[in-house]
Amino acid sequence: MNTSIFNEGAILKSFIVKIDDKQISPDNILNTEIKWGTDFEIKGEMIINDMQHLASALPFNARNKINISITDPFNKRYNRTFVISNIQEQWANSFKNYKITFIDEFSWKLKNIYVSKSYKDKKLSEIFEDYWTNFKLDDLLGEITKEISPTTLIKDFIVVPQNVSFYDFITNEFLKDGYLLYQTKYKIILKNQDELLPSVLPKAELDYEETVINPLYTTKIHEKHVESNFLKSNLEVPIRKGYFYDYNTKTNIIFNDNLKENYDSLKLNDYDLSDLQKQDGVKLDNFKSLGLKAKNIMLNTYKDNQKLMIFVTGNNNTKIFQKCGVKLKGDVYMKKEQNEGDIRLNGDYICYSFSEKIIGTKMIQKVELARIDFRDPKA
């Protein structure tokens, strides 16, 4: 990785880690990474050396809690408690380390609820709030807030089964109705996916720029990885047709995945998308790979079409479901790109995932961007 990213602009004001009640010295923490994405679950991992004989001091088990408190260079505080999901011993040059993986408390709790209950004439959001209240999840909120949009469809009769966790049940049912449950750093959010379409998403105040000279700028791109599938086979994506059962109307719904009908709500840049999807024939597909509603295409299509991963110093500019402008260096041998930058990859993207990595006292971000539209390099 480009070492210029580990500069003074990445230094944290504070970094405190506790496993249960035992504080871990920052000197013993080799690295930490926490990841947010379009799933509800927040995942993370930490590698700790064993200078403090942790296994005998704690001891480790499947229910250890790990509290991470961070104050970034701009005095923004992040405090969150996670549950350890796995611990592995690792050896390097005769030294023992522990690789600890963890998930957020809310996901852990919801994944461990196997309680069946039936509801009559209820909305999914009301069912979610009922479980949330009964299992006292508000007690875990701390500095986290909730932003739960009421769902619209009323279920005349629905049963929460006992053979799947409440987490799997409710997240899947929300998707069927066109809603997404996810978390940001400071919020738990349920939104109609109409509110998450690219055409209506807010845009970050500052663009990510590779050409910025000052390495301390938090939006300077220090490194990038490009995955542009249009150079491979995405022009052969067919129109797809599938069927899924609508429990509310008790009918089979025929669903067409025709991107041309959704260009206006999906595109981010003023590019010609006429050749984006093959228009000869229709491919039959099942609902799992197709998406349960037209709105659900957006996430998979974005992530499958054009991806860009960038590395910046940690900042509060990065948010899930936010438009991000990107300005990359162009080919020095092309006169047009010397002035305009990379004409294929510049433009707006959606942030669909990011992770914060802490090494020592410095924090950097890996930001994963995607979009459905692109500029043909021959244009």
Tab-separated table of C-alpha atoms in Angstrom:
chain	number	residue	atom	x	y	z
A	1	MET	CA	0.000	0.000	0.000
A	2	ASN	CA	1.128	3.561	-0.703
A	3	THR	CA	2.808	4.643	2.541
A	4	SER	CA	1.888	8.313	1.956
A	5	ILE	CA	-1.573	7.505	3.317
A	6	PHE	CA	-0.152	6.916	6.813
A	7	ASN	CA	0.511	10.596	7.457
A	8	GLU	CA	-0.282	13.113	10.184
A	9	GLY	CA	-3.826	13.511	8.853
A	10	ALA	CA	-4.589	9.899	9.798
A	11	ILE	CA	-3.549	10.119	13.462
A	12	LEU	CA	-6.362	9.355	15.877
A	13	LYS	CA	-6.963	11.507	18.942
A	14	SER	CA	-7.753	8.355	20.932
A	15	PHE	CA	-8.192	4.614	20.410
A	16	ILE	CA	-9.438	2.536	23.350
A	17	VAL	CA	-10.246	-1.189	23.179
A	18	LYS	CA	-11.729	-3.304	25.970
A	19	ILE	CA	-12.489	-7.021	25.872
A	20	ASP	CA	-15.099	-7.474	28.571
A	21	ASP	CA	-13.616	-5.266	31.315
A	22	LYS	CA	-9.970	-5.683	30.348
A	23	GLN	CA	-8.396	-2.774	28.466
A	24	ILE	CA	-6.006	-3.806	25.712
A	25	SER	CA	-2.923	-1.692	25.268
A	26	PRO	CA	-2.765	-0.100	21.784
A	27	ASP	CA	0.824	-1.361	21.592
A	28	ASN	CA	-0.531	-4.924	21.573
A	29	ILE	CA	-3.067	-4.289	18.789
A	30	LEU	CA	-1.436	-4.977	15.436
A	31	ASN	CA	-4.421	-3.898	13.329
A	32	THR	CA	-8.178	-3.439	13.470
A	33	GLU	CA	-10.736	-3.300	10.661
A	34	ILE	CA	-14.486	-2.547	10.827
A	35	LYS	CA	-16.713	-2.812	7.744
A	36	TRP	CA	-20.111	-1.308	6.892
A	37	GLY	CA	-22.142	-2.322	3.851
A	38	THR	CA	-25.620	-2.835	2.433
A	39	ASP	CA	-26.268	-5.751	4.804
A	40	PHE	CA	-27.459	-4.979	8.315
A	41	GLU	CA	-24.521	-6.743	9.942
A	42	ILE	CA	-21.383	-4.777	10.833
A	43	LYS	CA	-18.311	-7.013	10.723
A	44	GLY	CA	-14.809	-6.543	12.016
A	45	GLU	CA	-11.546	-8.194	12.883
A	46	MET	CA	-8.616	-7.405	15.102
A	47	ILE	CA	-5.174	-8.953	15.476
A	48	ILE	CA	-3.651	-8.763	18.960
A	49	ASN	CA	-0.298	-10.069	20.130
A	50	ASP	CA	-0.274	-12.163	23.292
A	51	MET	CA	2.133	-10.135	25.406
A	52	GLN	CA	-0.581	-9.802	28.071
A	53	HIS	CA	-1.390	-13.556	28.196
A	54	LEU	CA	-4.960	-12.787	27.199
A	55	ALA	CA	-6.218	-16.354	27.064
A	56	SER	CA	-5.544	-16.876	30.771
A	57	ALA	CA	-6.553	-13.367	31.800
A	58	LEU	CA	-10.035	-13.355	30.240
A	59	PRO	CA	-10.511	-16.305	29.280
A	60	PHE	CA	-11.772	-16.151	25.708
A	61	ASN	CA	-15.202	-17.561	24.862
A	62	ALA	CA	-17.996	-17.138	22.320
A	63	ARG	CA	-19.681	-14.379	24.308
A	64	ASN	CA	-16.834	-12.006	25.005
A	65	LYS	CA	-17.752	-8.443	24.191
A	66	ILE	CA	-15.313	-6.022	22.651
A	67	ASN	CA	-15.830	-2.283	23.037
A	68	ILE	CA	-14.084	0.027	20.597
A	69	SER	CA	-13.941	3.764	21.222
A	70	ILE	CA	-12.352	5.996	18.594
A	71	THR	CA	-11.876	9.754	18.404
A	72	ASP	CA	-10.833	10.721	14.894
A	73	PRO	CA	-8.510	13.606	13.890
A	74	PHE	CA	-11.542	15.946	13.758
A	75	ASN	CA	-12.695	15.063	17.298
A	76	LYS	CA	-15.634	12.984	16.030
A	77	ARG	CA	-16.220	10.129	18.477
A	78	TYR	CA	-17.323	6.601	17.599
A	79	ASN	CA	-18.129	4.166	20.373
A	80	ARG	CA	-19.561	0.709	19.684
A	81	THR	CA	-19.780	-2.664	21.413
A	82	PHE	CA	-19.401	-5.869	19.407
A	83	VAL	CA	-19.655	-9.576	20.194
A	84	ILE	CA	-16.691	-11.827	19.442
A	85	SER	CA	-17.733	-14.501	16.942
A	86	ASN	CA	-14.437	-16.324	16.469
A	87	ILE	CA	-10.892	-16.414	17.857
A	88	GLN	CA	-7.904	-17.974	16.111
A	89	GLU	CA	-4.364	-18.426	17.332
A	90	GLN	CA	-1.687	-17.386	14.867
A	91	TRP	CA	2.056	-17.839	15.113
A	92	ALA	CA	4.658	-15.636	13.442
A	93	ASN	CA	8.389	-15.903	14.171
A	94	SER	CA	7.720	-17.736	17.449
A	95	PHE	CA	5.259	-15.022	18.591
A	96	LYS	CA	1.629	-15.841	19.241
A	97	ASN	CA	-1.136	-13.551	17.996
A	98	TYR	CA	-4.909	-13.763	18.212
A	99	LYS	CA	-7.108	-13.015	15.223
A	100	ILE	CA	-10.459	-11.934	16.628
A	101	THR	CA	-13.538	-11.578	14.422
A	102	PHE	CA	-16.626	-9.816	15.733
A	103	ILE	CA	-20.084	-8.551	14.755
A	104	ASP	CA	-22.245	-5.767	16.142
A	105	GLU	CA	-24.433	-6.523	19.165
A	106	PHE	CA	-27.727	-5.950	17.337
A	107	SER	CA	-26.966	-8.455	14.577
A	108	TRP	CA	-25.680	-11.000	17.105
A	109	LYS	CA	-28.856	-10.673	19.165
A	110	LEU	CA	-31.229	-10.901	16.159
A	111	LYS	CA	-29.299	-13.875	14.759
A	112	ASN	CA	-29.845	-15.728	18.050
A	113	ILE	CA	-33.601	-15.205	18.324
A	114	TYR	CA	-35.600	-18.307	17.351
A	115	VAL	CA	-39.036	-17.419	18.687
A	116	SER	CA	-42.130	-18.088	16.594
A	117	LYS	CA	-45.016	-15.670	16.650
A	118	SER	CA	-48.035	-15.031	14.439
A	119	TYR	CA	-49.471	-11.650	13.476
A	120	LYS	CA	-52.745	-10.537	11.948
A	121	ASP	CA	-53.224	-7.269	10.046
A	122	LYS	CA	-49.731	-5.980	10.840
A	123	LYS	CA	-47.024	-4.190	8.890
A	124	LEU	CA	-43.504	-5.630	8.785
A	125	SER	CA	-42.131	-2.531	10.478
A	126	GLU	CA	-44.566	-3.125	13.367
A	127	ILE	CA	-43.429	-6.759	13.659
A	128	PHE	CA	-39.808	-5.619	13.711
A	129	GLU	CA	-40.532	-3.058	16.445
A	130	ASP	CA	-42.449	-5.662	18.470
A	131	TYR	CA	-39.470	-8.040	18.537
A	132	TRP	CA	-37.101	-5.124	19.133
A	133	THR	CA	-39.095	-4.070	22.211
A	134	ASN	CA	-39.733	-7.561	23.597
A	135	PHE	CA	-36.049	-8.463	23.458
A	136	LYS	CA	-35.014	-5.092	24.926
A	137	LEU	CA	-32.701	-4.058	22.111
A	138	ASP	CA	-33.130	-0.388	23.039
A	139	ASP	CA	-30.911	-1.168	26.023
A	140	LEU	CA	-28.018	-1.660	23.591
A	141	LEU	CA	-28.437	1.593	21.654
A	142	GLY	CA	-26.110	3.857	23.635
A	143	GLU	CA	-25.102	6.600	21.179
A	144	ILE	CA	-26.760	4.813	18.228
A	145	THR	CA	-30.106	6.155	16.976
A	146	LYS	CA	-32.910	4.471	14.979
A	147	GLU	CA	-34.501	5.734	11.770
A	148	ILE	CA	-37.240	3.225	10.931
A	149	SER	CA	-39.559	4.132	8.052
A	150	PRO	CA	-43.014	2.537	8.446
A	151	THR	CA	-43.665	-0.085	5.774
A	152	THR	CA	-46.907	0.301	3.827
A	153	LEU	CA	-48.238	-3.196	3.159
A	154	ILE	CA	-50.500	-4.720	5.809
A	155	LYS	CA	-50.067	-8.484	6.211
A	156	ASP	CA	-53.458	-10.085	6.848
A	157	PHE	CA	-51.695	-13.063	8.434
A	158	ILE	CA	-48.017	-13.828	8.805
A	159	VAL	CA	-46.025	-16.253	10.952
A	160	VAL	CA	-42.466	-15.740	12.122
A	161	PRO	CA	-41.091	-19.307	11.826
A	162	GLN	CA	-38.942	-21.019	14.415
A	163	ASN	CA	-36.601	-22.764	11.983
A	164	VAL	CA	-34.784	-19.559	10.959
A	165	SER	CA	-33.415	-16.714	13.042
A	166	PHE	CA	-35.454	-13.543	13.315
A	167	TYR	CA	-32.550	-11.765	11.586
A	168	ASP	CA	-32.866	-13.942	8.461
A	169	PHE	CA	-36.659	-13.761	8.505
A	170	ILE	CA	-37.087	-10.009	8.860
A	171	THR	CA	-34.300	-8.916	6.504
A	172	ASN	CA	-35.635	-11.241	3.783
A	173	GLU	CA	-39.243	-10.121	4.295
A	174	PHE	CA	-38.211	-6.472	4.133
A	175	LEU	CA	-36.504	-7.136	0.791
A	176	LYS	CA	-39.631	-8.806	-0.557
A	177	ASP	CA	-41.580	-5.631	0.177
A	178	GLY	CA	-38.857	-3.419	-1.289
A	179	TYR	CA	-37.261	-2.200	1.952
A	180	LEU	CA	-33.679	-2.385	3.165
A	181	LEU	CA	-32.518	-2.651	6.777
A	182	TYR	CA	-28.928	-1.484	7.234
A	183	GLN	CA	-26.589	0.315	9.620
A	184	THR	CA	-24.331	3.322	9.328
A	185	LYS	CA	-21.710	4.267	11.890
A	186	TYR	CA	-24.262	6.075	14.020
A	187	LYS	CA	-27.723	4.861	12.913
A	188	ILE	CA	-29.946	1.838	12.393
A	189	ILE	CA	-32.005	2.533	9.268
A	190	LEU	CA	-34.982	0.987	7.483
A	191	LYS	CA	-35.826	2.617	4.163
A	192	ASN	CA	-37.984	2.001	1.148
A	193	GLN	CA	-35.584	1.264	-1.702
A	194	ASP	CA	-37.268	4.000	-3.726
A	195	GLU	CA	-35.379	6.331	-1.378
A	196	LEU	CA	-32.088	4.583	-2.221
A	197	LEU	CA	-32.224	4.898	-5.998
A	198	PRO	CA	-29.215	6.811	-7.395
A	199	SER	CA	-31.392	9.584	-8.808
A	200	VAL	CA	-32.549	10.648	-5.327
A	201	LEU	CA	-29.449	9.991	-3.198
A	202	PRO	CA	-27.555	12.931	-1.669
A	203	LYS	CA	-24.092	13.759	-2.926
A	204	ALA	CA	-21.027	14.206	-0.740
A	205	GLU	CA	-19.862	17.791	-0.379
A	206	LEU	CA	-16.315	16.959	-1.475
A	207	ASP	CA	-15.081	14.807	-4.358
A	208	TYR	CA	-12.448	12.117	-3.966
A	209	GLU	CA	-9.457	13.307	-5.986
A	210	GLU	CA	-6.262	11.573	-7.005
A	211	THR	CA	-4.745	14.768	-8.376
A	212	VAL	CA	-4.685	16.634	-5.048
A	213	ILE	CA	-1.082	17.442	-4.138
A	214	ASN	CA	-1.432	17.841	-0.370
A	215	PRO	CA	-1.305	14.304	1.121
A	216	LEU	CA	-3.077	15.481	4.290
A	217	TYR	CA	-6.396	16.093	2.531
A	218	THR	CA	-8.850	13.460	3.759
A	219	THR	CA	-10.408	13.071	0.309
A	220	LYS	CA	-7.109	12.532	-1.503
A	221	ILE	CA	-6.998	9.139	-3.221
A	222	HIS	CA	-3.692	7.527	-2.250
A	223	GLU	CA	-4.345	4.227	-4.007
A	224	LYS	CA	-7.030	2.720	-6.256
A	225	HIS	CA	-8.085	-0.695	-7.561
A	226	VAL	CA	-10.260	-0.778	-10.652
A	227	GLU	CA	-12.655	-3.517	-11.715
A	228	SER	CA	-14.422	-2.486	-14.911
A	229	ASN	CA	-16.571	-5.368	-16.043
A	230	PHE	CA	-17.614	-3.643	-19.246
A	231	LEU	CA	-14.163	-4.569	-20.516
A	232	LYS	CA	-15.204	-8.209	-20.081
A	233	SER	CA	-18.772	-9.292	-20.720
A	234	ASN	CA	-21.412	-6.994	-19.227
A	235	LEU	CA	-22.702	-5.961	-22.669
A	236	GLU	CA	-24.099	-9.491	-22.962
A	237	VAL	CA	-26.409	-9.161	-19.948
A	238	PRO	CA	-29.838	-10.287	-21.190
A	239	ILE	CA	-33.290	-9.117	-20.249
A	240	ARG	CA	-34.475	-11.509	-17.556
A	241	LYS	CA	-37.924	-12.681	-16.534
A	242	GLY	CA	-38.811	-14.357	-13.265
A	243	TYR	CA	-41.648	-15.173	-10.936
A	244	PHE	CA	-42.104	-14.728	-7.222
A	245	TYR	CA	-45.015	-15.198	-4.856
A	246	ASP	CA	-46.557	-12.083	-3.345
A	247	TYR	CA	-47.887	-13.055	0.084
A	248	ASN	CA	-49.956	-9.904	0.361
A	249	THR	CA	-51.982	-10.471	-2.821
A	250	LYS	CA	-51.522	-14.265	-2.782
A	251	THR	CA	-50.587	-14.243	-6.458
A	252	ASN	CA	-47.553	-15.066	-8.562
A	253	ILE	CA	-45.899	-11.894	-9.857
A	254	ILE	CA	-44.119	-11.846	-13.199
A	255	PHE	CA	-41.042	-9.688	-12.996
A	256	ASN	CA	-39.009	-8.303	-15.920
A	257	ASP	CA	-35.449	-7.134	-15.432
A	258	ASN	CA	-35.207	-4.629	-18.269
A	259	LEU	CA	-32.582	-2.037	-17.419
A	260	LYS	CA	-33.642	0.252	-20.261
A	261	GLU	CA	-36.902	0.869	-18.429
A	262	ASN	CA	-34.983	2.057	-15.353
A	263	TYR	CA	-32.140	4.116	-16.823
A	264	ASP	CA	-33.379	7.456	-15.516
A	265	SER	CA	-33.482	6.314	-11.896
A	266	LEU	CA	-30.269	4.246	-12.047
A	267	LYS	CA	-27.817	6.340	-14.044
A	268	LEU	CA	-25.495	8.811	-12.357
A	269	ASN	CA	-23.690	10.394	-15.297
A	270	ASP	CA	-24.673	11.762	-18.668
A	271	TYR	CA	-23.439	8.724	-20.581
A	272	ASP	CA	-25.062	6.752	-23.396
A	273	LEU	CA	-26.403	3.498	-21.941
A	274	SER	CA	-28.156	2.248	-25.058
A	275	ASP	CA	-25.834	-0.748	-25.387
A	276	LEU	CA	-25.797	-1.660	-21.712
A	277	GLN	CA	-28.147	-4.628	-21.931
A	278	LYS	CA	-28.631	-7.196	-24.650
A	279	GLN	CA	-32.149	-6.909	-26.106
A	280	ASP	CA	-32.410	-10.195	-28.058
A	281	GLY	CA	-34.681	-12.650	-26.266
A	282	VAL	CA	-35.456	-13.104	-22.580
A	283	LYS	CA	-33.693	-15.282	-20.020
A	284	LEU	CA	-35.891	-17.093	-17.476
A	285	ASP	CA	-34.511	-16.869	-13.957
A	286	ASN	CA	-35.554	-17.619	-10.395
A	287	PHE	CA	-36.382	-14.931	-7.874
A	288	LYS	CA	-33.269	-15.436	-5.730
A	289	SER	CA	-30.811	-14.524	-8.449
A	290	LEU	CA	-33.167	-12.075	-10.103
A	291	GLY	CA	-34.137	-9.975	-7.116
A	292	LEU	CA	-37.424	-9.972	-5.248
A	293	LYS	CA	-38.590	-6.594	-6.538
A	294	ALA	CA	-37.464	-4.273	-9.299
A	295	LYS	CA	-35.825	-2.004	-6.741
A	296	ASN	CA	-33.525	-4.786	-5.566
A	297	ILE	CA	-31.823	-4.919	-8.951
A	298	MET	CA	-30.058	-1.690	-8.180
A	299	LEU	CA	-27.641	-3.063	-5.589
A	300	ASN	CA	-26.591	-6.182	-7.494
A	301	THR	CA	-26.430	-4.433	-10.853
A	302	TYR	CA	-24.223	-1.692	-9.488
A	303	LYS	CA	-21.860	-4.092	-7.800
A	304	ASP	CA	-21.695	-6.371	-10.835
A	305	ASN	CA	-21.141	-3.696	-13.472
A	306	GLN	CA	-18.329	-1.301	-12.594
A	307	LYS	CA	-16.434	-1.177	-9.320
A	308	LEU	CA	-13.805	1.180	-8.012
A	309	MET	CA	-11.996	0.750	-4.702
A	310	ILE	CA	-10.138	3.743	-3.302
A	311	PHE	CA	-8.001	4.283	-0.199
A	312	VAL	CA	-8.119	7.561	1.729
A	313	THR	CA	-7.302	8.739	5.241
A	314	GLY	CA	-10.203	8.296	7.665
A	315	ASN	CA	-12.861	10.985	7.370
A	316	ASN	CA	-16.537	11.660	8.030
A	317	ASN	CA	-17.241	12.360	4.364
A	318	THR	CA	-17.783	8.638	3.700
A	319	LYS	CA	-21.315	7.288	4.051
A	320	ILE	CA	-23.250	4.295	2.713
A	321	PHE	CA	-25.759	5.176	-0.040
A	322	GLN	CA	-24.157	8.467	-0.941
A	323	LYS	CA	-23.150	9.780	-4.359
A	324	CYS	CA	-19.433	10.397	-4.571
A	325	GLY	CA	-17.642	12.357	-7.246
A	326	VAL	CA	-14.311	10.852	-8.332
A	327	LYS	CA	-11.454	12.552	-10.187
A	328	LEU	CA	-8.596	10.283	-11.254
A	329	LYS	CA	-5.391	10.998	-13.117
A	330	GLY	CA	-5.488	10.411	-16.844
A	331	ASP	CA	-3.069	8.723	-19.207
A	332	VAL	CA	-0.036	10.991	-19.518
A	333	TYR	CA	0.346	9.871	-23.139
A	334	MET	CA	-3.158	11.023	-24.129
A	335	LYS	CA	-3.505	14.764	-24.562
A	336	LYS	CA	-7.233	14.770	-23.752
A	337	GLU	CA	-6.696	12.874	-20.503
A	338	GLN	CA	-3.847	15.152	-19.480
A	339	ASN	CA	-6.470	17.897	-19.166
A	340	GLU	CA	-9.624	15.979	-18.232
A	341	GLY	CA	-8.194	13.077	-16.235
A	342	ASP	CA	-9.351	9.480	-16.700
A	343	ILE	CA	-12.308	9.895	-19.068
A	344	ARG	CA	-13.508	6.296	-18.530
A	345	LEU	CA	-13.538	6.251	-14.748
A	346	ASN	CA	-14.149	9.831	-13.617
A	347	GLY	CA	-17.628	10.894	-12.602
A	348	ASP	CA	-20.163	9.977	-9.954
A	349	TYR	CA	-20.447	6.652	-8.108
A	350	ILE	CA	-22.449	5.204	-5.221
A	351	CYS	CA	-20.683	4.191	-2.017
A	352	TYR	CA	-22.036	0.736	-1.167
A	353	SER	CA	-19.406	-0.337	1.362
A	354	PHE	CA	-16.473	1.028	3.308
A	355	SER	CA	-14.158	-0.160	6.034
A	356	GLU	CA	-11.926	1.612	8.521
A	357	LYS	CA	-8.533	0.096	9.186
A	358	ILE	CA	-6.470	1.141	12.196
A	359	ILE	CA	-2.772	0.387	12.343
A	360	GLY	CA	-1.030	1.745	15.413
A	361	THR	CA	-2.581	5.159	16.027
A	362	LYS	CA	-3.509	5.864	12.403
A	363	MET	CA	-6.780	5.189	10.600
A	364	ILE	CA	-7.378	4.822	6.873
A	365	GLN	CA	-10.502	3.988	4.870
A	366	LYS	CA	-11.121	1.536	2.064
A	367	VAL	CA	-14.113	2.869	0.117
A	368	GLU	CA	-15.943	0.615	-2.342
A	369	LEU	CA	-17.764	2.485	-5.091
A	370	ALA	CA	-19.911	1.234	-7.956
A	371	ARG	CA	-22.156	2.421	-10.778
A	372	ILE	CA	-24.217	1.059	-13.607
A	373	ASP	CA	-23.115	3.647	-16.166
A	374	PHE	CA	-19.726	4.187	-17.712
A	375	ARG	CA	-18.131	6.043	-20.570
A	376	ASP	CA	-17.005	3.980	-23.525
A	377	PRO	CA	-13.248	4.572	-23.887
A	378	LYS	CA	-13.726	4.795	-27.654
A	379	ALA	CA	-16.296	7.620	-27.319
